[in-house]
XYZ file of C-alpha atoms in Angstrom:
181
model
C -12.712 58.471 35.172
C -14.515 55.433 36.283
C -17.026 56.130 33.570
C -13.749 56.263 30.803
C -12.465 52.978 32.085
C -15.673 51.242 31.855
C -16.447 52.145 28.387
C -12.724 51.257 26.695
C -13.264 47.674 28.658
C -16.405 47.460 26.794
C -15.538 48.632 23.044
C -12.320 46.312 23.833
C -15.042 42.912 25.037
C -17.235 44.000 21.787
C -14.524 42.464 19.332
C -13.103 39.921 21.332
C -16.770 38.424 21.199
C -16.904 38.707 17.968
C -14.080 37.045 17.116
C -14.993 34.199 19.668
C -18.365 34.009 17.364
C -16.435 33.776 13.904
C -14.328 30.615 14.399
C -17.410 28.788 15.884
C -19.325 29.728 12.512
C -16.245 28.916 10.826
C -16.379 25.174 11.981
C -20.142 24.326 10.708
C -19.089 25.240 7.123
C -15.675 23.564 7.119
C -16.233 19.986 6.052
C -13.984 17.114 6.572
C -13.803 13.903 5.133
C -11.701 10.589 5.414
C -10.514 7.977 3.347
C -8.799 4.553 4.664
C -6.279 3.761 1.910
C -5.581 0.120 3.268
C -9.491 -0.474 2.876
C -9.493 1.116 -0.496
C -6.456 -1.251 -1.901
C -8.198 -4.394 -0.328
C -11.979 -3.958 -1.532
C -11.727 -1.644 -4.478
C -12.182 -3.692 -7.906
C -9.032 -1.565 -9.267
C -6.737 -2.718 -6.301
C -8.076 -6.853 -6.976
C -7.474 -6.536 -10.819
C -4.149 -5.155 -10.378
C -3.431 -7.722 -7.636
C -4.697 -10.823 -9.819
C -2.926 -9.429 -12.884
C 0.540 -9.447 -10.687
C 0.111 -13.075 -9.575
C -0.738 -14.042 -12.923
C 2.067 -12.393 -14.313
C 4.855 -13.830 -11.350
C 2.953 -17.352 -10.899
C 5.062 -19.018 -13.488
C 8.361 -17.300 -11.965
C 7.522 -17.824 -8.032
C 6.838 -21.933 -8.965
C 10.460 -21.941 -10.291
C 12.114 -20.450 -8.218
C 10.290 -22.752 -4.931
C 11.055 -25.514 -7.432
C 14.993 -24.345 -7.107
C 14.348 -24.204 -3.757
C 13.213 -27.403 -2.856
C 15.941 -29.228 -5.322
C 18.970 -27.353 -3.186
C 17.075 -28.569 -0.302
C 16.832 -32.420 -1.568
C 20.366 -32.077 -3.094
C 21.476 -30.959 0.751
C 19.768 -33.248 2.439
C 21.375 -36.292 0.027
C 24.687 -34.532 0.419
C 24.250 -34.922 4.374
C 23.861 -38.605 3.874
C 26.384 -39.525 1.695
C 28.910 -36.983 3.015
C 30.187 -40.309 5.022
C 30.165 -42.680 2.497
C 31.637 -40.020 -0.089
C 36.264 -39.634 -0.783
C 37.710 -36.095 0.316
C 37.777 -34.945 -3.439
C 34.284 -35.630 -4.368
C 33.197 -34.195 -0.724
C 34.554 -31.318 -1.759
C 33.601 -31.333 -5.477
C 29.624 -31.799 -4.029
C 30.160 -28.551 -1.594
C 31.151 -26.324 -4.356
C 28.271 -27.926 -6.383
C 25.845 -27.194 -3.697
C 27.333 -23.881 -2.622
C 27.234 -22.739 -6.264
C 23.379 -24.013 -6.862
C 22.594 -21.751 -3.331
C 23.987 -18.732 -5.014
C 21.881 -19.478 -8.038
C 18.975 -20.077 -6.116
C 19.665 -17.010 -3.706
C 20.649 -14.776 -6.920
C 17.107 -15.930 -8.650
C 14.945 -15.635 -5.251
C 16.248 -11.836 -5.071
C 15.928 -11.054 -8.946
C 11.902 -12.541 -8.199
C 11.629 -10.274 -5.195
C 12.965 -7.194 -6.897
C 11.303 -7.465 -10.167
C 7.984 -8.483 -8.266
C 7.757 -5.459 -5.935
C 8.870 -2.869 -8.967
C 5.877 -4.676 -10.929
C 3.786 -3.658 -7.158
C 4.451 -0.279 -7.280
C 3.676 0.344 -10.879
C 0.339 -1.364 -10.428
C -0.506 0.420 -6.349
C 0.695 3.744 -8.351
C -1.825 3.523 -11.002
C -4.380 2.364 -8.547
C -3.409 5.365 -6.108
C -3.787 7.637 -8.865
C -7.028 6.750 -9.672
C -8.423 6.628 -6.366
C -7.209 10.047 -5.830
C -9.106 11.496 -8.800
C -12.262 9.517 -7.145
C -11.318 11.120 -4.339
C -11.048 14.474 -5.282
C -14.132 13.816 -7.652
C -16.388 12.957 -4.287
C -15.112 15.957 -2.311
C -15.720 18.380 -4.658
C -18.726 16.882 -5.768
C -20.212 17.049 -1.970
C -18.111 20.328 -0.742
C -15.630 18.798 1.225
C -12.664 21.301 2.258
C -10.364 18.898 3.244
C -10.497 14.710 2.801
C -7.413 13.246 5.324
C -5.834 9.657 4.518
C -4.030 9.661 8.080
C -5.799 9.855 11.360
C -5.493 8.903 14.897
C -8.830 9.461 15.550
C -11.730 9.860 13.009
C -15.216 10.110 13.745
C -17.161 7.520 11.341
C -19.426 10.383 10.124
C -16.594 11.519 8.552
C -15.483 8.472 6.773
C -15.876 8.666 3.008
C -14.120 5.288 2.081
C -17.433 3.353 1.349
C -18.126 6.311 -1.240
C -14.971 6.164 -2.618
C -14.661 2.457 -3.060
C -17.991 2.879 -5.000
C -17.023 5.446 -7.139
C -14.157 3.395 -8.366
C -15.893 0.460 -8.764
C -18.497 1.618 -11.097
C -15.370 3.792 -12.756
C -14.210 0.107 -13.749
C -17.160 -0.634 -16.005
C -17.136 2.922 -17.443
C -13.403 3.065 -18.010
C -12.766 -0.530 -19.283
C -12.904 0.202 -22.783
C -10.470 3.320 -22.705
C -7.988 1.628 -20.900
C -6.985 -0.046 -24.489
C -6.398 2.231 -26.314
């Protein structure tokens, strides 16, 4: 009986070792790699372009609208002055004048903003996209199984961003003249 218990223990330990053998196997072929998006948007030719073509584009806009700014700020300041000095009915008649320029500058300010970060996303999109092809170029290219954007913890072995940012700055030479058409 003894001899019966012994040998179903053993045929039972034969697989459980094997499977403890399988997953450690299964680790040294499983590669992982890691990208840092924030380091891709601020080094990656793609990410500057996009962010010099945005300031070019709102320059012109932002300068008016501090220039709106800083005119409702003299005009207030002038207004606290003369407020004194100044009858009830043109007191009031330089309030409205003032409260109306604020909304102006307010309404403007917040038309800027929204208009500026719409013009953001279309440019981080199309510089997300790309990197993404870039990245999925690299990891199939070297065998990677999985490539994480997120971590808590990353070993720098893993870390692919260097090869990424790389790969899409010498895609900016080679794509350049497609982009117009």
């Amino acid at each position: 009986m003894k001899h019966l218990i012994r040998a179903a223990a053993g045929a039972l330990l034969i697989p459980a070792f094997a499977l403890v053998a399988v997953p450690a196997q299964a680790q040294e072929t499983f590669r992982i790699g890691f990208v840092n998006p924030d380091r891709v948007l601020r080094e990656a030719q793609p990410a500057k372009a996009a962010q010099a073509k945005l300031e070019a584009e709102f320059l012109k806009r932002e300068k008016d609208v501090a220039a709106l700014g800083d005119a409702l700020k003299t005009a207030s300041e002038k207004f606290e002055r003369e407020a004194p000095t100044l009858s009830e009915s043109q007191r009031t008649a330089r309030q409205r004048a003032l409260v109306d320029q604020d909304r102006d500058f307010q309404r403007r300010r917040r038309e800027f903003q929204e208009d500026l970060n719409a013009r953001k996303n279309e440019e981080l999109q199309q510089v997300y996209e790309r990197a993404n092809r870039v990245v999925k170029q690299v990891a199939e290219a070297e065998k990677y199984d999985a490539i994480l954007q997120e971590a808590i913890y990353i070993n720098p072995k893993h870390d692919i961003t260097d090869k990424v940012i790389k790969a899409l700055n010498a895609s900016v030479g080679s794509s350049a003249p497609s982009a117009g058409k």
